[in-house]
């Protein structure tokens, strides 16, 4: 459902849901959020049950939580019975939230060796996520060039994969440079989650890094805020017997866990 389809009560409920949901996913108490946003505890409490919040309140809370203020202000306008101001088009598939963008970008890199078979929509999502993180078009242009070469090649080009590996390393370095350590963990989580599935299915048992990656993901899950049930599922994924009975099982489980992370980000 688009923003324009919401009535005032539904828009206010959605505004509250997004703010409270993100606060919870970040593991912040209302007092901690108030301190982070430099507002009073009462101001944060009023988001849940008070009147429609002031524009300034929505803006500062969005900034403290890493949310897109334009989308939240559009919901606020509808809640007040006003026409929302346009917030500009989003890149197709582009996430509106930085943590989700980091997770999506990491996930894409985890299976980037299959870039030549990844559908166009997911590739555009990948580039959109990188732009949300802060990379310029000029910095992601080499990825598009590689994609174009793969689409146009009649036969496998042995020079492509080494080039892709180098370009991806450069992208990872750029993301790391522009991301606080606590946020970068979401990028690493997505990369490990999907990378393990790919290497387990495509190269096991010749891929020596699979077990190391599973150990890394197991302990990384303890450093990222998520529901305990989901954390246990990630750890179960890391303990799954290899090789699996059906090679696609790891891919399917990685996709299922990925959808669960999308729901909380």
Short mmCIF file of C-alpha atoms in Angstrom, two decimals:
data_model
loop_
_atom_site.label_atom_id
_atom_site.label_comp_id
_atom_site.label_asym_id
_atom_site.label_seq_id
_atom_site.Cartn_x
_atom_site.Cartn_y
_atom_site.Cartn_z
CA UNK A 1 0.00 0.00 0.00
CA UNK A 2 1.38 3.41 -0.95
CA UNK A 3 1.46 6.40 1.38
CA UNK A 4 -1.29 8.08 -0.62
CA UNK A 5 -3.67 5.19 0.10
CA UNK A 6 -3.62 5.83 3.87
CA UNK A 7 -6.18 7.81 5.85
CA UNK A 8 -5.20 10.09 8.76
CA UNK A 9 -5.52 7.45 11.49
CA UNK A 10 -3.68 4.81 9.47
CA UNK A 11 -0.94 7.30 8.56
CA UNK A 12 -0.39 8.22 12.21
CA UNK A 13 -0.30 4.54 13.15
CA UNK A 14 2.24 3.85 10.40
CA UNK A 15 4.37 6.81 11.50
CA UNK A 16 4.41 5.47 15.05
CA UNK A 17 5.11 1.93 13.85
CA UNK A 18 8.14 2.99 11.85
CA UNK A 19 9.64 5.08 14.65
CA UNK A 20 8.96 2.54 17.39
CA UNK A 21 9.96 -0.40 15.21
CA UNK A 22 13.30 1.14 14.36
CA UNK A 23 13.93 2.11 17.99
CA UNK A 24 13.29 -1.48 19.05
CA UNK A 25 15.45 -2.96 16.28
CA UNK A 26 18.33 -0.71 17.36
CA UNK A 27 17.94 -1.83 20.98
CA UNK A 28 17.36 1.71 22.26
CA UNK A 29 15.20 2.53 25.27
CA UNK A 30 13.03 5.62 24.97
CA UNK A 31 15.38 7.42 27.34
CA UNK A 32 18.36 6.49 25.17
CA UNK A 33 16.58 7.67 22.02
CA UNK A 34 15.68 10.95 23.74
CA UNK A 35 19.34 11.47 24.62
CA UNK A 36 20.50 10.54 21.12
CA UNK A 37 18.00 12.95 19.51
CA UNK A 38 18.51 15.66 22.17
CA UNK A 39 14.80 15.80 23.04
CA UNK A 40 12.91 15.10 26.26
CA UNK A 41 11.77 11.63 27.32
CA UNK A 42 8.20 12.97 27.23
CA UNK A 43 8.60 13.90 23.58
CA UNK A 44 9.55 10.32 22.73
CA UNK A 45 6.71 8.93 24.87
CA UNK A 46 4.21 11.13 23.04
CA UNK A 47 5.10 9.42 19.77
CA UNK A 48 3.32 6.29 21.00
CA UNK A 49 0.10 7.74 22.37
CA UNK A 50 0.16 11.51 22.00
CA UNK A 51 -1.09 13.80 19.25
CA UNK A 52 0.49 14.06 15.83
CA UNK A 53 4.12 15.01 16.54
CA UNK A 54 5.61 18.32 15.46
CA UNK A 55 7.56 18.48 12.21
CA UNK A 56 10.79 19.25 14.10
CA UNK A 57 10.27 16.20 16.33
CA UNK A 58 9.79 13.85 13.38
CA UNK A 59 12.89 15.25 11.68
CA UNK A 60 15.23 14.91 14.66
CA UNK A 61 13.95 11.44 15.57
CA UNK A 62 14.33 10.28 11.97
CA UNK A 63 17.91 11.54 12.01
CA UNK A 64 18.69 9.78 15.30
CA UNK A 65 17.24 6.51 13.99
CA UNK A 66 18.70 6.67 10.49
CA UNK A 67 15.27 6.84 8.83
CA UNK A 68 14.23 8.84 5.77
CA UNK A 69 12.60 12.01 7.19
CA UNK A 70 10.80 12.77 3.93
CA UNK A 71 8.73 9.59 4.13
CA UNK A 72 7.88 10.17 7.78
CA UNK A 73 6.93 13.80 7.17
CA UNK A 74 4.62 12.65 4.37
CA UNK A 75 2.87 10.35 6.86
CA UNK A 76 2.65 13.22 9.36
CA UNK A 77 1.01 15.47 6.77
CA UNK A 78 -1.63 12.83 5.99
CA UNK A 79 -2.24 12.31 9.72
CA UNK A 80 -3.01 16.04 9.95
CA UNK A 81 -5.37 15.83 6.97
CA UNK A 82 -2.94 17.62 4.68
CA UNK A 83 -1.61 16.66 1.28
CA UNK A 84 1.89 15.25 1.71
CA UNK A 85 4.73 17.12 0.07
CA UNK A 86 6.48 15.17 -2.67
CA UNK A 87 9.59 13.46 -1.38
CA UNK A 88 11.13 12.63 -4.72
CA UNK A 89 11.30 9.36 -6.63
CA UNK A 90 13.28 6.49 -5.24
CA UNK A 91 15.60 4.37 -7.32
CA UNK A 92 13.72 1.16 -8.23
CA UNK A 93 14.35 -1.34 -5.51
CA UNK A 94 16.23 1.23 -3.42
CA UNK A 95 15.72 0.77 0.33
CA UNK A 96 14.79 3.85 2.32
CA UNK A 97 16.83 2.86 5.34
CA UNK A 98 20.58 2.75 5.77
CA UNK A 99 20.81 -0.47 7.80
CA UNK A 100 18.61 -2.29 5.32
CA UNK A 101 20.76 -0.89 2.50
CA UNK A 102 23.89 -2.21 4.19
CA UNK A 103 22.33 -5.65 4.64
CA UNK A 104 21.14 -5.73 1.01
CA UNK A 105 24.50 -4.60 -0.37
CA UNK A 106 26.37 -7.17 1.71
CA UNK A 107 23.96 -9.90 0.62
CA UNK A 108 24.48 -9.01 -3.05
CA UNK A 109 28.25 -9.12 -2.70
CA UNK A 110 27.99 -12.49 -0.97
CA UNK A 111 26.71 -14.02 -4.21
CA UNK A 112 28.28 -11.54 -6.64
CA UNK A 113 30.20 -14.24 -8.46
CA UNK A 114 26.81 -15.10 -9.99
CA UNK A 115 26.39 -11.54 -11.21
CA UNK A 116 26.01 -12.76 -14.76
CA UNK A 117 22.88 -14.73 -13.84
CA UNK A 118 21.39 -12.34 -11.28
CA UNK A 119 18.15 -10.85 -12.57
CA UNK A 120 18.21 -7.17 -13.53
CA UNK A 121 15.91 -6.11 -10.70
CA UNK A 122 18.19 -7.46 -7.99
CA UNK A 123 21.22 -5.90 -9.64
CA UNK A 124 19.51 -2.51 -9.62
CA UNK A 125 18.60 -3.07 -5.95
CA UNK A 126 22.28 -3.65 -5.27
CA UNK A 127 23.31 -0.38 -6.93
CA UNK A 128 20.45 1.45 -5.20
CA UNK A 129 21.57 0.16 -1.82
CA UNK A 130 25.13 1.34 -2.49
CA UNK A 131 23.81 4.82 -3.31
CA UNK A 132 21.85 4.90 -0.03
CA UNK A 133 25.07 4.03 1.78
CA UNK A 134 26.76 6.98 0.11
CA UNK A 135 28.62 5.72 -2.95
CA UNK A 136 28.51 7.94 -6.02
CA UNK A 137 27.44 6.75 -9.46
CA UNK A 138 31.03 7.10 -10.63
CA UNK A 139 32.10 4.70 -7.87
CA UNK A 140 29.56 2.05 -8.85
CA UNK A 141 30.07 2.52 -12.61
CA UNK A 142 32.65 -0.33 -12.82
CA UNK A 143 29.99 -2.75 -11.56
CA UNK A 144 27.60 -1.72 -14.30
CA UNK A 145 30.38 -2.01 -16.88
CA UNK A 146 31.09 -5.57 -15.75
CA UNK A 147 27.39 -6.39 -15.84
CA UNK A 148 27.16 -5.07 -19.41
CA UNK A 149 30.18 -7.09 -20.50
CA UNK A 150 28.66 -10.25 -19.01
CA UNK A 151 25.34 -9.65 -20.77
CA UNK A 152 27.00 -9.03 -24.13
CA UNK A 153 29.54 -11.84 -24.03
CA UNK A 154 28.79 -14.79 -26.30
CA UNK A 155 31.37 -16.96 -24.54
CA UNK A 156 32.80 -16.99 -20.99
CA UNK A 157 35.50 -14.35 -20.54
CA UNK A 158 38.27 -15.62 -18.18
CA UNK A 159 39.29 -12.03 -17.37
CA UNK A 160 35.91 -11.08 -15.91
CA UNK A 161 35.99 -12.86 -12.54
CA UNK A 162 39.40 -11.48 -11.47
CA UNK A 163 38.22 -8.01 -12.48
CA UNK A 164 34.95 -8.47 -10.60
CA UNK A 165 36.81 -9.60 -7.49
CA UNK A 166 39.01 -6.51 -7.57
CA UNK A 167 36.07 -4.15 -8.11
CA UNK A 168 34.10 -5.74 -5.29
CA UNK A 169 37.06 -5.40 -2.93
CA UNK A 170 37.16 -1.69 -3.80
CA UNK A 171 33.41 -1.38 -3.14
CA UNK A 172 33.75 -3.12 0.22
CA UNK A 173 36.56 -0.73 1.19
CA UNK A 174 34.41 2.28 0.25
CA UNK A 175 31.44 1.01 2.26
CA UNK A 176 33.70 0.33 5.24
CA UNK A 177 35.23 3.82 5.07
CA UNK A 178 31.81 5.50 5.13
CA UNK A 179 30.07 3.35 7.72
CA UNK A 180 30.40 3.26 11.53
CA UNK A 181 31.62 -0.09 12.80
CA UNK A 182 28.30 -0.98 14.47
CA UNK A 183 26.41 -0.40 11.19
CA UNK A 184 29.02 -2.17 9.05
CA UNK A 185 28.21 -5.38 10.91
CA UNK A 186 24.90 -5.50 9.01
CA UNK A 187 26.83 -5.41 5.75
CA UNK A 188 29.07 -8.24 6.95
CA UNK A 189 26.07 -10.23 8.13
CA UNK A 190 24.39 -10.10 4.72
CA UNK A 191 27.65 -10.93 2.94
CA UNK A 192 28.34 -13.96 5.13
CA UNK A 193 24.75 -15.21 5.08
CA UNK A 194 24.56 -15.39 1.28
CA UNK A 195 28.22 -16.19 0.68
CA UNK A 196 28.06 -19.30 2.85
CA UNK A 197 25.06 -20.58 0.90
CA UNK A 198 26.78 -20.05 -2.43
CA UNK A 199 30.10 -21.64 -1.55
CA UNK A 200 28.49 -24.52 0.33
CA UNK A 201 26.37 -25.40 -2.70
CA UNK A 202 28.81 -24.57 -5.49
CA UNK A 203 32.24 -25.48 -4.15
CA UNK A 204 31.91 -27.69 -1.06
CA UNK A 205 34.08 -29.47 0.02
CA UNK A 206 36.82 -27.71 -1.99
CA UNK A 207 36.01 -24.26 -0.53
CA UNK A 208 38.24 -24.05 2.58
CA UNK A 209 36.72 -20.76 3.75
CA UNK A 210 33.19 -22.06 4.36
CA UNK A 211 33.74 -23.24 7.92
CA UNK A 212 35.65 -20.08 8.79
CA UNK A 213 32.82 -17.98 7.40
CA UNK A 214 30.25 -19.98 9.37
CA UNK A 215 32.22 -19.46 12.57
CA UNK A 216 32.49 -15.74 11.83
CA UNK A 217 28.75 -15.44 11.21
CA UNK A 218 27.96 -17.43 14.37
CA UNK A 219 29.81 -14.96 16.59
CA UNK A 220 28.84 -11.90 14.55
CA UNK A 221 25.18 -12.66 15.30
CA UNK A 222 25.92 -11.97 18.99
CA UNK A 223 27.08 -8.44 18.20
CA UNK A 224 24.05 -7.37 16.11
CA UNK A 225 20.74 -6.46 17.71
CA UNK A 226 18.03 -8.89 16.59
CA UNK A 227 15.24 -10.96 18.16
CA UNK A 228 16.68 -13.88 20.12
CA UNK A 229 14.65 -16.38 18.10
CA UNK A 230 16.16 -15.08 14.87
CA UNK A 231 19.66 -15.17 16.38
CA UNK A 232 19.14 -18.84 17.25
CA UNK A 233 18.03 -19.56 13.69
CA UNK A 234 21.17 -17.91 12.32
CA UNK A 235 23.30 -20.03 14.64
CA UNK A 236 21.42 -23.13 13.50
CA UNK A 237 22.23 -22.15 9.90
CA UNK A 238 25.89 -21.97 10.89
CA UNK A 239 25.74 -25.47 12.40
CA UNK A 240 23.91 -27.15 9.49
CA UNK A 241 25.60 -30.33 8.28
CA UNK A 242 27.59 -29.95 5.07
CA UNK A 243 27.14 -31.03 2.39
CA UNK A 244 23.38 -30.75 2.55
CA UNK A 245 21.12 -33.48 1.21
CA UNK A 246 19.81 -31.11 -1.45
CA UNK A 247 22.21 -28.45 -2.71
CA UNK A 248 19.52 -25.77 -2.83
CA UNK A 249 18.67 -26.13 0.86
CA UNK A 250 21.35 -23.65 1.93
CA UNK A 251 20.15 -21.09 -0.63
CA UNK A 252 16.56 -21.51 0.50
CA UNK A 253 17.48 -21.12 4.16
CA UNK A 254 19.62 -18.07 3.41
CA UNK A 255 16.71 -16.49 1.54
CA UNK A 256 14.30 -17.27 4.38
CA UNK A 257 16.63 -15.69 6.95
CA UNK A 258 17.17 -12.74 4.62
CA UNK A 259 13.41 -12.11 4.50
CA UNK A 260 13.33 -12.21 8.30
CA UNK A 261 16.05 -9.54 8.47
CA UNK A 262 14.23 -7.41 5.92
CA UNK A 263 11.18 -7.51 8.21
CA UNK A 264 13.04 -6.13 11.22
CA UNK A 265 15.10 -3.48 9.42
#
